[in-house]
């Protein structure tokens, strides 16, 4: 077993002790501890663990560290990997999660819990392997640079990404997920972006959008859901088209996530979305292409990439085994 640890994340030291204790309680050897750095934020450590035949890789960190490790485990960040071989469940390690980040959206979406590090460590070390979906996005900037990224929760283009870019590390440390609230309010009234969207080869007729979100599954603090009924193992890429106009439009968006999300969360699998409105619409997809003539910001599970003019987004169903 390997423990990939973000040493600067909140609760890193407690997470390390919790995982070591969980291993001892289960009669296992102490984990191989691999710390991330700014230069090596997770994929290198994950590949090292796989090369050394670790059957389980536990990550202690936030959504950014988790997605980078997950991408390396499924080979989604390496075009040389044979996709069929990467999908061989018998040969791939199980990913355990000990959430120590700010929002911990993946842990919330997978219903792993975020309030008890010791319980999270026990699940990460001894939980059963459950296949979950993984998103993949290829981003092209205005300079022609192409980046291939993995996401577990959501990829967004537009003002939601610009909002995330304006949140400081100090604010996140002090306020946790509430740090996103004020910057978000400042951008609520910004005009939409003109985006060209193609879903599974079909052009979508959309007007200016505040943001477009490609969602695996995103469960937020306070029980809200970005896409009501979406599950992290349903094999569906959920598309949310956000274009509210004025306060009423934003209240409609918020109400959909809070009210409908709670009612839909008990469904095992669902494609039954709330009715489209001018503020918010949902679509199913397997592959989505978003293009824009004016560069926009994109976010991949909270990590922001600027100057994006094209994004190709798809889903790898059941590509990742997660301990639950």
PDB file of C-alpha atoms in Angstrom:
ATOM      1  CA  UNK A   1       0.000   0.000   0.000  1.00  0.00           C
ATOM      2  CA  UNK A   2       1.141   3.530  -0.837  1.00  0.00           C
ATOM      3  CA  UNK A   3       0.093   6.809   0.760  1.00  0.00           C
ATOM      4  CA  UNK A   4       0.443   9.837  -1.507  1.00  0.00           C
ATOM      5  CA  UNK A   5       0.393  12.846   0.784  1.00  0.00           C
ATOM      6  CA  UNK A   6       0.109  16.546   0.030  1.00  0.00           C
ATOM      7  CA  UNK A   7       2.178  17.793   2.987  1.00  0.00           C
ATOM      8  CA  UNK A   8       0.871  21.362   2.850  1.00  0.00           C
ATOM      9  CA  UNK A   9      -2.807  20.449   2.830  1.00  0.00           C
ATOM     10  CA  UNK A  10      -4.848  21.087   5.928  1.00  0.00           C
ATOM     11  CA  UNK A  11      -4.692  18.071   8.242  1.00  0.00           C
ATOM     12  CA  UNK A  12      -1.845  16.350   6.378  1.00  0.00           C
ATOM     13  CA  UNK A  13      -0.035  15.236   9.536  1.00  0.00           C
ATOM     14  CA  UNK A  14      -3.236  13.867  11.091  1.00  0.00           C
ATOM     15  CA  UNK A  15      -4.107  12.115   7.833  1.00  0.00           C
ATOM     16  CA  UNK A  16      -0.719  10.374   7.768  1.00  0.00           C
ATOM     17  CA  UNK A  17      -1.158   9.127  11.335  1.00  0.00           C
ATOM     18  CA  UNK A  18      -4.734   8.034  10.626  1.00  0.00           C
ATOM     19  CA  UNK A  19      -3.702   5.968   7.591  1.00  0.00           C
ATOM     20  CA  UNK A  20      -0.775   4.390   9.452  1.00  0.00           C
ATOM     21  CA  UNK A  21      -3.089   3.483  12.330  1.00  0.00           C
ATOM     22  CA  UNK A  22      -5.704   2.057   9.952  1.00  0.00           C
ATOM     23  CA  UNK A  23      -3.031  -0.145   8.391  1.00  0.00           C
ATOM     24  CA  UNK A  24      -1.907  -1.344  11.830  1.00  0.00           C
ATOM     25  CA  UNK A  25      -5.500  -2.069  12.895  1.00  0.00           C
ATOM     26  CA  UNK A  26      -6.018  -4.125   9.721  1.00  0.00           C
ATOM     27  CA  UNK A  27      -2.815  -6.112  10.310  1.00  0.00           C
ATOM     28  CA  UNK A  28      -1.078  -4.546   7.302  1.00  0.00           C
ATOM     29  CA  UNK A  29       2.453  -3.301   6.865  1.00  0.00           C
ATOM     30  CA  UNK A  30       2.940   0.494   7.160  1.00  0.00           C
ATOM     31  CA  UNK A  31       2.237   2.257   3.862  1.00  0.00           C
ATOM     32  CA  UNK A  32       4.911   3.504   1.525  1.00  0.00           C
ATOM     33  CA  UNK A  33       4.642   7.302   2.050  1.00  0.00           C
ATOM     34  CA  UNK A  34       5.214   9.452  -1.040  1.00  0.00           C
ATOM     35  CA  UNK A  35       4.934  13.213  -0.529  1.00  0.00           C
ATOM     36  CA  UNK A  36       3.936  15.545  -3.334  1.00  0.00           C
ATOM     37  CA  UNK A  37       5.841  18.708  -4.251  1.00  0.00           C
ATOM     38  CA  UNK A  38       5.132  21.737  -6.430  1.00  0.00           C
ATOM     39  CA  UNK A  39       7.226  20.166  -9.193  1.00  0.00           C
ATOM     40  CA  UNK A  40       5.765  16.657  -8.705  1.00  0.00           C
ATOM     41  CA  UNK A  41       2.122  17.144  -7.591  1.00  0.00           C
ATOM     42  CA  UNK A  42       0.989  13.509  -7.720  1.00  0.00           C
ATOM     43  CA  UNK A  43       1.200  11.645 -11.054  1.00  0.00           C
ATOM     44  CA  UNK A  44       4.875  10.708 -10.648  1.00  0.00           C
ATOM     45  CA  UNK A  45       4.216   9.302  -7.186  1.00  0.00           C
ATOM     46  CA  UNK A  46       1.196   7.349  -8.445  1.00  0.00           C
ATOM     47  CA  UNK A  47       3.179   5.785 -11.293  1.00  0.00           C
ATOM     48  CA  UNK A  48       5.959   4.917  -8.837  1.00  0.00           C
ATOM     49  CA  UNK A  49       3.414   3.135  -6.637  1.00  0.00           C
ATOM     50  CA  UNK A  50       2.036   1.207  -9.607  1.00  0.00           C
ATOM     51  CA  UNK A  51       5.529   0.252 -10.784  1.00  0.00           C
ATOM     52  CA  UNK A  52       6.224  -1.112  -7.285  1.00  0.00           C
ATOM     53  CA  UNK A  53       3.032  -3.196  -7.427  1.00  0.00           C
ATOM     54  CA  UNK A  54       1.053  -1.400  -4.754  1.00  0.00           C
ATOM     55  CA  UNK A  55      -2.423  -2.940  -4.786  1.00  0.00           C
ATOM     56  CA  UNK A  56      -3.918   0.130  -3.117  1.00  0.00           C
ATOM     57  CA  UNK A  57      -2.965   3.790  -3.422  1.00  0.00           C
ATOM     58  CA  UNK A  58      -4.322   6.112  -0.749  1.00  0.00           C
ATOM     59  CA  UNK A  59      -4.235   9.848  -1.429  1.00  0.00           C
ATOM     60  CA  UNK A  60      -4.466  12.431   1.352  1.00  0.00           C
ATOM     61  CA  UNK A  61      -5.116  15.851  -0.140  1.00  0.00           C
ATOM     62  CA  UNK A  62      -7.731  17.954  -1.874  1.00  0.00           C
ATOM     63  CA  UNK A  63      -9.524  17.605  -5.193  1.00  0.00           C
ATOM     64  CA  UNK A  64      -6.476  18.745  -7.175  1.00  0.00           C
ATOM     65  CA  UNK A  65      -4.134  16.113  -5.762  1.00  0.00           C
ATOM     66  CA  UNK A  66      -6.815  13.434  -5.982  1.00  0.00           C
ATOM     67  CA  UNK A  67      -7.574  14.041  -9.645  1.00  0.00           C
ATOM     68  CA  UNK A  68      -3.886  14.036 -10.615  1.00  0.00           C
ATOM     69  CA  UNK A  69      -3.305  10.722  -8.850  1.00  0.00           C
ATOM     70  CA  UNK A  70      -6.472   9.226 -10.321  1.00  0.00           C
ATOM     71  CA  UNK A  71      -5.472  10.303 -13.819  1.00  0.00           C
ATOM     72  CA  UNK A  72      -2.135   8.537 -13.489  1.00  0.00           C
ATOM     73  CA  UNK A  73      -3.764   5.376 -12.135  1.00  0.00           C
ATOM     74  CA  UNK A  74      -6.134   5.040 -15.093  1.00  0.00           C
ATOM     75  CA  UNK A  75      -3.582   6.231 -17.632  1.00  0.00           C
ATOM     76  CA  UNK A  76      -5.893   9.023 -18.776  1.00  0.00           C
ATOM     77  CA  UNK A  77      -3.050  11.545 -18.707  1.00  0.00           C
ATOM     78  CA  UNK A  78      -0.811   9.416 -20.925  1.00  0.00           C
ATOM     79  CA  UNK A  79      -1.835   8.918 -24.584  1.00  0.00           C
ATOM     80  CA  UNK A  80       0.614   5.999 -24.844  1.00  0.00           C
ATOM     81  CA  UNK A  81      -1.417   3.860 -22.424  1.00  0.00           C
ATOM     82  CA  UNK A  82      -3.471   1.062 -23.974  1.00  0.00           C
ATOM     83  CA  UNK A  83      -7.043   1.932 -22.956  1.00  0.00           C
ATOM     84  CA  UNK A  84      -8.133  -1.712 -22.900  1.00  0.00           C
ATOM     85  CA  UNK A  85      -5.228  -2.648 -20.652  1.00  0.00           C
ATOM     86  CA  UNK A  86      -5.949   0.321 -18.382  1.00  0.00           C
ATOM     87  CA  UNK A  87      -9.534  -0.877 -18.037  1.00  0.00           C
ATOM     88  CA  UNK A  88      -8.484  -4.338 -16.812  1.00  0.00           C
ATOM     89  CA  UNK A  89      -9.965  -4.283 -13.324  1.00  0.00           C
ATOM     90  CA  UNK A  90      -7.871  -7.222 -12.164  1.00  0.00           C
ATOM     91  CA  UNK A  91      -4.633  -5.366 -12.851  1.00  0.00           C
ATOM     92  CA  UNK A  92      -5.384  -1.879 -11.559  1.00  0.00           C
ATOM     93  CA  UNK A  93      -4.868  -0.609  -8.013  1.00  0.00           C
ATOM     94  CA  UNK A  94      -7.667   0.639  -5.782  1.00  0.00           C
ATOM     95  CA  UNK A  95      -7.725   4.336  -4.936  1.00  0.00           C
ATOM     96  CA  UNK A  96      -8.424   5.312  -1.325  1.00  0.00           C
ATOM     97  CA  UNK A  97      -9.321   8.884  -0.403  1.00  0.00           C
ATOM     98  CA  UNK A  98      -8.569  10.781   2.806  1.00  0.00           C
ATOM     99  CA  UNK A  99      -9.954  14.277   2.057  1.00  0.00           C
ATOM    100  CA  UNK A 100      -7.895  17.151   3.496  1.00  0.00           C
ATOM    101  CA  UNK A 101      -8.657  19.874   0.949  1.00  0.00           C
ATOM    102  CA  UNK A 102     -10.923  22.917   0.920  1.00  0.00           C
ATOM    103  CA  UNK A 103     -14.101  21.700  -0.791  1.00  0.00           C
ATOM    104  CA  UNK A 104     -13.398  17.940  -1.148  1.00  0.00           C
ATOM    105  CA  UNK A 105     -16.038  17.680  -3.869  1.00  0.00           C
ATOM    106  CA  UNK A 106     -14.967  14.239  -5.051  1.00  0.00           C
ATOM    107  CA  UNK A 107     -15.265  12.772  -1.546  1.00  0.00           C
ATOM    108  CA  UNK A 108     -18.706  14.380  -1.208  1.00  0.00           C
ATOM    109  CA  UNK A 109     -19.815  13.128  -4.624  1.00  0.00           C
ATOM    110  CA  UNK A 110     -18.626   9.600  -3.818  1.00  0.00           C
ATOM    111  CA  UNK A 111     -20.330   9.909  -0.405  1.00  0.00           C
ATOM    112  CA  UNK A 112     -17.127   9.107   1.435  1.00  0.00           C
ATOM    113  CA  UNK A 113     -17.606  11.664   4.198  1.00  0.00           C
ATOM    114  CA  UNK A 114     -15.359  14.608   4.973  1.00  0.00           C
ATOM    115  CA  UNK A 115     -15.662  15.210   8.706  1.00  0.00           C
ATOM    116  CA  UNK A 116     -13.754  12.322  10.305  1.00  0.00           C
ATOM    117  CA  UNK A 117     -10.190  11.630   9.134  1.00  0.00           C
ATOM    118  CA  UNK A 118      -9.915   8.375  11.080  1.00  0.00           C
ATOM    119  CA  UNK A 119     -13.097   6.990   9.537  1.00  0.00           C
ATOM    120  CA  UNK A 120     -11.951   8.154   6.102  1.00  0.00           C
ATOM    121  CA  UNK A 121      -8.603   6.429   6.616  1.00  0.00           C
ATOM    122  CA  UNK A 122     -10.278   3.149   7.599  1.00  0.00           C
ATOM    123  CA  UNK A 123     -12.409   3.269   4.452  1.00  0.00           C
ATOM    124  CA  UNK A 124      -9.417   4.171   2.284  1.00  0.00           C
ATOM    125  CA  UNK A 125      -7.372   1.266   3.649  1.00  0.00           C
ATOM    126  CA  UNK A 126      -9.989  -1.491   3.920  1.00  0.00           C
ATOM    127  CA  UNK A 127     -13.019  -0.352   1.901  1.00  0.00           C
ATOM    128  CA  UNK A 128     -14.355  -2.396  -0.987  1.00  0.00           C
ATOM    129  CA  UNK A 129     -13.368  -1.474  -4.527  1.00  0.00           C
ATOM    130  CA  UNK A 130     -16.171   0.207  -6.493  1.00  0.00           C
ATOM    131  CA  UNK A 131     -15.808   1.227 -10.169  1.00  0.00           C
ATOM    132  CA  UNK A 132     -16.388   4.933 -10.780  1.00  0.00           C
ATOM    133  CA  UNK A 133     -16.336   7.133 -13.872  1.00  0.00           C
ATOM    134  CA  UNK A 134     -13.480   9.429 -14.828  1.00  0.00           C
ATOM    135  CA  UNK A 135     -13.667  12.508 -17.037  1.00  0.00           C
ATOM    136  CA  UNK A 136     -11.035  13.548 -19.525  1.00  0.00           C
ATOM    137  CA  UNK A 137     -10.590  16.976 -21.136  1.00  0.00           C
ATOM    138  CA  UNK A 138      -8.257  18.209 -23.834  1.00  0.00           C
ATOM    139  CA  UNK A 139      -7.780  21.978 -23.684  1.00  0.00           C
ATOM    140  CA  UNK A 140      -6.330  24.133 -26.461  1.00  0.00           C
ATOM    141  CA  UNK A 141      -5.131  27.671 -25.772  1.00  0.00           C
ATOM    142  CA  UNK A 142      -4.946  30.620 -28.168  1.00  0.00           C
ATOM    143  CA  UNK A 143      -1.199  30.010 -28.580  1.00  0.00           C
ATOM    144  CA  UNK A 144      -1.804  26.455 -29.814  1.00  0.00           C
ATOM    145  CA  UNK A 145      -0.738  24.713 -26.608  1.00  0.00           C
ATOM    146  CA  UNK A 146      -2.705  21.547 -25.826  1.00  0.00           C
ATOM    147  CA  UNK A 147      -3.189  20.173 -22.322  1.00  0.00           C
ATOM    148  CA  UNK A 148      -4.753  16.842 -21.472  1.00  0.00           C
ATOM    149  CA  UNK A 149      -6.294  16.671 -17.992  1.00  0.00           C
ATOM    150  CA  UNK A 150      -8.327  14.273 -15.895  1.00  0.00           C
ATOM    151  CA  UNK A 151     -11.320  15.306 -13.807  1.00  0.00           C
ATOM    152  CA  UNK A 152     -13.428  13.427 -11.299  1.00  0.00           C
ATOM    153  CA  UNK A 153     -16.086  16.028 -10.535  1.00  0.00           C
ATOM    154  CA  UNK A 154     -16.526  18.838 -13.067  1.00  0.00           C
ATOM    155  CA  UNK A 155     -14.887  20.780 -15.865  1.00  0.00           C
ATOM    156  CA  UNK A 156     -16.237  24.264 -16.473  1.00  0.00           C
ATOM    157  CA  UNK A 157     -15.623  27.049 -18.973  1.00  0.00           C
ATOM    158  CA  UNK A 158     -16.623  30.632 -18.338  1.00  0.00           C
ATOM    159  CA  UNK A 159     -17.245  32.735 -15.271  1.00  0.00           C
ATOM    160  CA  UNK A 160     -17.203  29.836 -12.800  1.00  0.00           C
ATOM    161  CA  UNK A 161     -13.546  29.255 -13.689  1.00  0.00           C
ATOM    162  CA  UNK A 162     -12.768  32.974 -13.434  1.00  0.00           C
ATOM    163  CA  UNK A 163     -14.385  32.973  -9.990  1.00  0.00           C
ATOM    164  CA  UNK A 164     -12.131  30.139  -8.824  1.00  0.00           C
ATOM    165  CA  UNK A 165      -9.077  31.947 -10.162  1.00  0.00           C
ATOM    166  CA  UNK A 166      -9.810  34.945  -7.947  1.00  0.00           C
ATOM    167  CA  UNK A 167      -9.886  32.961  -4.678  1.00  0.00           C
ATOM    168  CA  UNK A 168      -6.651  33.294  -2.711  1.00  0.00           C
ATOM    169  CA  UNK A 169      -4.914  30.484  -0.853  1.00  0.00           C
ATOM    170  CA  UNK A 170      -5.137  32.530   2.335  1.00  0.00           C
ATOM    171  CA  UNK A 171      -8.902  32.870   1.986  1.00  0.00           C
ATOM    172  CA  UNK A 172      -9.291  29.134   1.393  1.00  0.00           C
ATOM    173  CA  UNK A 173      -7.189  28.390   4.456  1.00  0.00           C
ATOM    174  CA  UNK A 174      -9.249  30.725   6.669  1.00  0.00           C
ATOM    175  CA  UNK A 175     -12.756  30.316   5.265  1.00  0.00           C
ATOM    176  CA  UNK A 176     -12.687  26.846   3.644  1.00  0.00           C
ATOM    177  CA  UNK A 177     -15.385  26.506   0.949  1.00  0.00           C
ATOM    178  CA  UNK A 178     -17.014  29.805   1.975  1.00  0.00           C
ATOM    179  CA  UNK A 179     -13.999  31.542   0.411  1.00  0.00           C
ATOM    180  CA  UNK A 180     -15.659  31.048  -2.997  1.00  0.00           C
ATOM    181  CA  UNK A 181     -18.821  32.898  -1.990  1.00  0.00           C
ATOM    182  CA  UNK A 182     -17.838  36.575  -2.267  1.00  0.00           C
ATOM    183  CA  UNK A 183     -15.857  36.260  -5.550  1.00  0.00           C
ATOM    184  CA  UNK A 184     -18.825  34.393  -6.959  1.00  0.00           C
ATOM    185  CA  UNK A 185     -21.222  37.175  -6.022  1.00  0.00           C
ATOM    186  CA  UNK A 186     -19.026  39.701  -7.801  1.00  0.00           C
ATOM    187  CA  UNK A 187     -19.366  37.806 -11.085  1.00  0.00           C
ATOM    188  CA  UNK A 188     -23.072  36.993 -10.982  1.00  0.00           C
ATOM    189  CA  UNK A 189     -24.006  39.880 -13.264  1.00  0.00           C
ATOM    190  CA  UNK A 190     -21.212  39.511 -15.816  1.00  0.00           C
ATOM    191  CA  UNK A 191     -22.393  39.068 -19.435  1.00  0.00           C
ATOM    192  CA  UNK A 192     -22.293  35.597 -20.929  1.00  0.00           C
ATOM    193  CA  UNK A 193     -19.713  34.133 -23.292  1.00  0.00           C
ATOM    194  CA  UNK A 194     -20.487  33.245 -26.904  1.00  0.00           C
ATOM    195  CA  UNK A 195     -19.635  29.538 -27.041  1.00  0.00           C
ATOM    196  CA  UNK A 196     -20.084  26.975 -29.793  1.00  0.00           C
ATOM    197  CA  UNK A 197     -21.078  23.628 -28.276  1.00  0.00           C
ATOM    198  CA  UNK A 198     -21.200  20.272 -30.048  1.00  0.00           C
ATOM    199  CA  UNK A 199     -22.655  17.311 -28.153  1.00  0.00           C
ATOM    200  CA  UNK A 200     -22.013  13.824 -29.541  1.00  0.00           C
ATOM    201  CA  UNK A 201     -21.589  15.304 -33.011  1.00  0.00           C
ATOM    202  CA  UNK A 202     -24.704  17.525 -32.846  1.00  0.00           C
ATOM    203  CA  UNK A 203     -24.546  21.301 -32.622  1.00  0.00           C
ATOM    204  CA  UNK A 204     -26.443  22.811 -29.685  1.00  0.00           C
ATOM    205  CA  UNK A 205     -28.257  26.076 -30.291  1.00  0.00           C
ATOM    206  CA  UNK A 206     -27.363  28.098 -27.195  1.00  0.00           C
ATOM    207  CA  UNK A 207     -27.157  31.804 -26.543  1.00  0.00           C
ATOM    208  CA  UNK A 208     -24.564  33.572 -24.423  1.00  0.00           C
ATOM    209  CA  UNK A 209     -23.678  31.421 -21.413  1.00  0.00           C
ATOM    210  CA  UNK A 210     -22.396  32.518 -18.015  1.00  0.00           C
ATOM    211  CA  UNK A 211     -20.775  29.079 -17.841  1.00  0.00           C
ATOM    212  CA  UNK A 212     -20.925  25.601 -19.331  1.00  0.00           C
ATOM    213  CA  UNK A 213     -20.228  22.704 -16.983  1.00  0.00           C
ATOM    214  CA  UNK A 214     -19.368  19.123 -17.937  1.00  0.00           C
ATOM    215  CA  UNK A 215     -20.207  17.161 -14.799  1.00  0.00           C
ATOM    216  CA  UNK A 216     -19.303  13.654 -13.712  1.00  0.00           C
ATOM    217  CA  UNK A 217     -21.053  14.171 -10.379  1.00  0.00           C
ATOM    218  CA  UNK A 218     -20.779  17.245  -8.172  1.00  0.00           C
ATOM    219  CA  UNK A 219     -22.259  17.258  -4.683  1.00  0.00           C
ATOM    220  CA  UNK A 220     -21.605  20.544  -2.913  1.00  0.00           C
ATOM    221  CA  UNK A 221     -21.522  21.561   0.743  1.00  0.00           C
ATOM    222  CA  UNK A 222     -25.008  22.014   2.273  1.00  0.00           C
ATOM    223  CA  UNK A 223     -26.325  19.093   0.211  1.00  0.00           C
ATOM    224  CA  UNK A 224     -26.682  20.914  -3.107  1.00  0.00           C
ATOM    225  CA  UNK A 225     -26.028  19.112  -6.380  1.00  0.00           C
ATOM    226  CA  UNK A 226     -24.787  20.731  -9.579  1.00  0.00           C
ATOM    227  CA  UNK A 227     -26.760  18.152 -11.591  1.00  0.00           C
ATOM    228  CA  UNK A 228     -29.697  16.638  -9.694  1.00  0.00           C
ATOM    229  CA  UNK A 229     -29.587  12.853  -9.710  1.00  0.00           C
ATOM    230  CA  UNK A 230     -26.122  12.578 -11.265  1.00  0.00           C
ATOM    231  CA  UNK A 231     -23.988   9.770  -9.891  1.00  0.00           C
ATOM    232  CA  UNK A 232     -20.277   9.224 -10.163  1.00  0.00           C
ATOM    233  CA  UNK A 233     -20.869   5.714 -11.542  1.00  0.00           C
ATOM    234  CA  UNK A 234     -23.768   6.266 -13.962  1.00  0.00           C
ATOM    235  CA  UNK A 235     -21.628   6.294 -17.118  1.00  0.00           C
ATOM    236  CA  UNK A 236     -23.064   9.653 -18.211  1.00  0.00           C
ATOM    237  CA  UNK A 237     -21.350  12.973 -18.831  1.00  0.00           C
ATOM    238  CA  UNK A 238     -23.877  15.570 -17.659  1.00  0.00           C
ATOM    239  CA  UNK A 239     -23.867  18.957 -19.344  1.00  0.00           C
ATOM    240  CA  UNK A 240     -25.177  22.036 -17.498  1.00  0.00           C
ATOM    241  CA  UNK A 241     -25.785  25.216 -19.503  1.00  0.00           C
ATOM    242  CA  UNK A 242     -25.892  28.171 -17.112  1.00  0.00           C
ATOM    243  CA  UNK A 243     -27.304  31.477 -18.404  1.00  0.00           C
ATOM    244  CA  UNK A 244     -29.247  33.288 -15.650  1.00  0.00           C
ATOM    245  CA  UNK A 245     -30.554  36.802 -16.189  1.00  0.00           C
ATOM    246  CA  UNK A 246     -30.933  38.885 -13.069  1.00  0.00           C
ATOM    247  CA  UNK A 247     -31.706  37.887  -9.512  1.00  0.00           C
ATOM    248  CA  UNK A 248     -34.681  35.696 -10.398  1.00  0.00           C
ATOM    249  CA  UNK A 249     -32.531  33.616 -12.719  1.00  0.00           C
ATOM    250  CA  UNK A 250     -29.899  33.053 -10.043  1.00  0.00           C
ATOM    251  CA  UNK A 251     -32.534  32.115  -7.471  1.00  0.00           C
ATOM    252  CA  UNK A 252     -33.849  29.559  -9.957  1.00  0.00           C
ATOM    253  CA  UNK A 253     -30.361  28.075 -10.390  1.00  0.00           C
ATOM    254  CA  UNK A 254     -29.792  27.878  -6.628  1.00  0.00           C
ATOM    255  CA  UNK A 255     -33.224  26.416  -5.978  1.00  0.00           C
ATOM    256  CA  UNK A 256     -32.721  23.674  -8.557  1.00  0.00           C
ATOM    257  CA  UNK A 257     -29.513  22.469  -6.915  1.00  0.00           C
ATOM    258  CA  UNK A 258     -30.841  22.569  -3.364  1.00  0.00           C
ATOM    259  CA  UNK A 259     -34.466  21.461  -3.669  1.00  0.00           C
ATOM    260  CA  UNK A 260     -34.394  19.024  -6.588  1.00  0.00           C
ATOM    261  CA  UNK A 261     -30.912  17.771  -5.749  1.00  0.00           C
ATOM    262  CA  UNK A 262     -31.958  16.489  -2.345  1.00  0.00           C
ATOM    263  CA  UNK A 263     -34.990  14.727  -3.747  1.00  0.00           C
ATOM    264  CA  UNK A 264     -33.031  13.119  -6.602  1.00  0.00           C
ATOM    265  CA  UNK A 265     -30.032  12.033  -4.565  1.00  0.00           C
ATOM    266  CA  UNK A 266     -31.628   8.735  -3.528  1.00  0.00           C
ATOM    267  CA  UNK A 267     -32.080   7.532  -7.098  1.00  0.00           C
ATOM    268  CA  UNK A 268     -29.632   4.898  -8.225  1.00  0.00           C
ATOM    269  CA  UNK A 269     -29.429   6.166 -11.799  1.00  0.00           C
ATOM    270  CA  UNK A 270     -31.404   8.938 -13.400  1.00  0.00           C
ATOM    271  CA  UNK A 271     -31.637  10.934 -16.597  1.00  0.00           C
ATOM    272  CA  UNK A 272     -34.700  12.820 -15.365  1.00  0.00           C
ATOM    273  CA  UNK A 273     -33.591  16.444 -15.180  1.00  0.00           C
ATOM    274  CA  UNK A 274     -35.602  19.478 -14.081  1.00  0.00           C
ATOM    275  CA  UNK A 275     -37.399  21.238 -16.895  1.00  0.00           C
ATOM    276  CA  UNK A 276     -35.257  23.608 -18.962  1.00  0.00           C
ATOM    277  CA  UNK A 277     -35.451  27.294 -18.116  1.00  0.00           C
ATOM    278  CA  UNK A 278     -33.768  30.391 -19.533  1.00  0.00           C
ATOM    279  CA  UNK A 279     -31.401  30.235 -16.556  1.00  0.00           C
ATOM    280  CA  UNK A 280     -30.400  26.575 -16.593  1.00  0.00           C
ATOM    281  CA  UNK A 281     -30.619  23.578 -18.906  1.00  0.00           C
ATOM    282  CA  UNK A 282     -29.226  20.035 -18.712  1.00  0.00           C
ATOM    283  CA  UNK A 283     -28.160  17.558 -21.381  1.00  0.00           C
ATOM    284  CA  UNK A 284     -26.646  14.044 -21.446  1.00  0.00           C
ATOM    285  CA  UNK A 285     -23.503  13.398 -23.441  1.00  0.00           C
ATOM    286  CA  UNK A 286     -20.557  11.122 -24.018  1.00  0.00           C
ATOM    287  CA  UNK A 287     -18.380  13.679 -25.787  1.00  0.00           C
ATOM    288  CA  UNK A 288     -18.672  17.468 -25.759  1.00  0.00           C
ATOM    289  CA  UNK A 289     -16.658  20.017 -27.755  1.00  0.00           C
ATOM    290  CA  UNK A 290     -16.714  23.666 -26.677  1.00  0.00           C
ATOM    291  CA  UNK A 291     -15.169  26.367 -28.891  1.00  0.00           C
ATOM    292  CA  UNK A 292     -14.901  30.140 -28.572  1.00  0.00           C
ATOM    293  CA  UNK A 293     -13.272  32.903 -30.575  1.00  0.00           C
ATOM    294  CA  UNK A 294     -12.587  34.960 -27.463  1.00  0.00           C
ATOM    295  CA  UNK A 295     -10.373  33.035 -24.979  1.00  0.00           C
ATOM    296  CA  UNK A 296     -12.001  32.081 -21.676  1.00  0.00           C
ATOM    297  CA  UNK A 297     -10.860  30.487 -18.442  1.00  0.00           C
ATOM    298  CA  UNK A 298     -11.475  26.811 -17.752  1.00  0.00           C
ATOM    299  CA  UNK A 299     -11.405  24.917 -14.480  1.00  0.00           C
ATOM    300  CA  UNK A 300     -10.716  21.232 -13.998  1.00  0.00           C
ATOM    301  CA  UNK A 301     -11.866  20.119 -10.539  1.00  0.00           C
ATOM    302  CA  UNK A 302     -10.986  23.585  -9.279  1.00  0.00           C
ATOM    303  CA  UNK A 303      -7.627  23.963 -11.050  1.00  0.00           C
ATOM    304  CA  UNK A 304      -7.798  26.934 -13.430  1.00  0.00           C
ATOM    305  CA  UNK A 305      -6.348  27.090 -16.957  1.00  0.00           C
ATOM    306  CA  UNK A 306      -6.548  30.441 -18.739  1.00  0.00           C
ATOM    307  CA  UNK A 307      -6.648  31.518 -22.397  1.00  0.00           C
ATOM    308  CA  UNK A 308      -8.675  28.495 -23.572  1.00  0.00           C
ATOM    309  CA  UNK A 309     -10.285  28.536 -27.032  1.00  0.00           C
ATOM    310  CA  UNK A 310     -11.296  24.889 -27.392  1.00  0.00           C
ATOM    311  CA  UNK A 311     -12.135  21.997 -25.085  1.00  0.00           C
ATOM    312  CA  UNK A 312     -12.918  18.398 -25.942  1.00  0.00           C
ATOM    313  CA  UNK A 313     -14.477  16.547 -23.002  1.00  0.00           C
ATOM    314  CA  UNK A 314     -15.376  12.877 -22.689  1.00  0.00           C
ATOM    315  CA  UNK A 315     -16.052  10.230 -20.060  1.00  0.00           C
ATOM    316  CA  UNK A 316     -14.294   6.931 -19.241  1.00  0.00           C
ATOM    317  CA  UNK A 317     -17.051   4.859 -17.586  1.00  0.00           C
ATOM    318  CA  UNK A 318     -15.999   2.690 -14.637  1.00  0.00           C
ATOM    319  CA  UNK A 319     -12.305   3.382 -15.252  1.00  0.00           C
ATOM    320  CA  UNK A 320     -11.312   3.910 -11.616  1.00  0.00           C
ATOM    321  CA  UNK A 321     -11.725   1.608  -8.604  1.00  0.00           C
ATOM    322  CA  UNK A 322     -12.375   3.626  -5.446  1.00  0.00           C
ATOM    323  CA  UNK A 323     -12.472   2.290  -1.881  1.00  0.00           C
ATOM    324  CA  UNK A 324     -15.897   2.907  -0.295  1.00  0.00           C
TER     325      UNK A 324
END
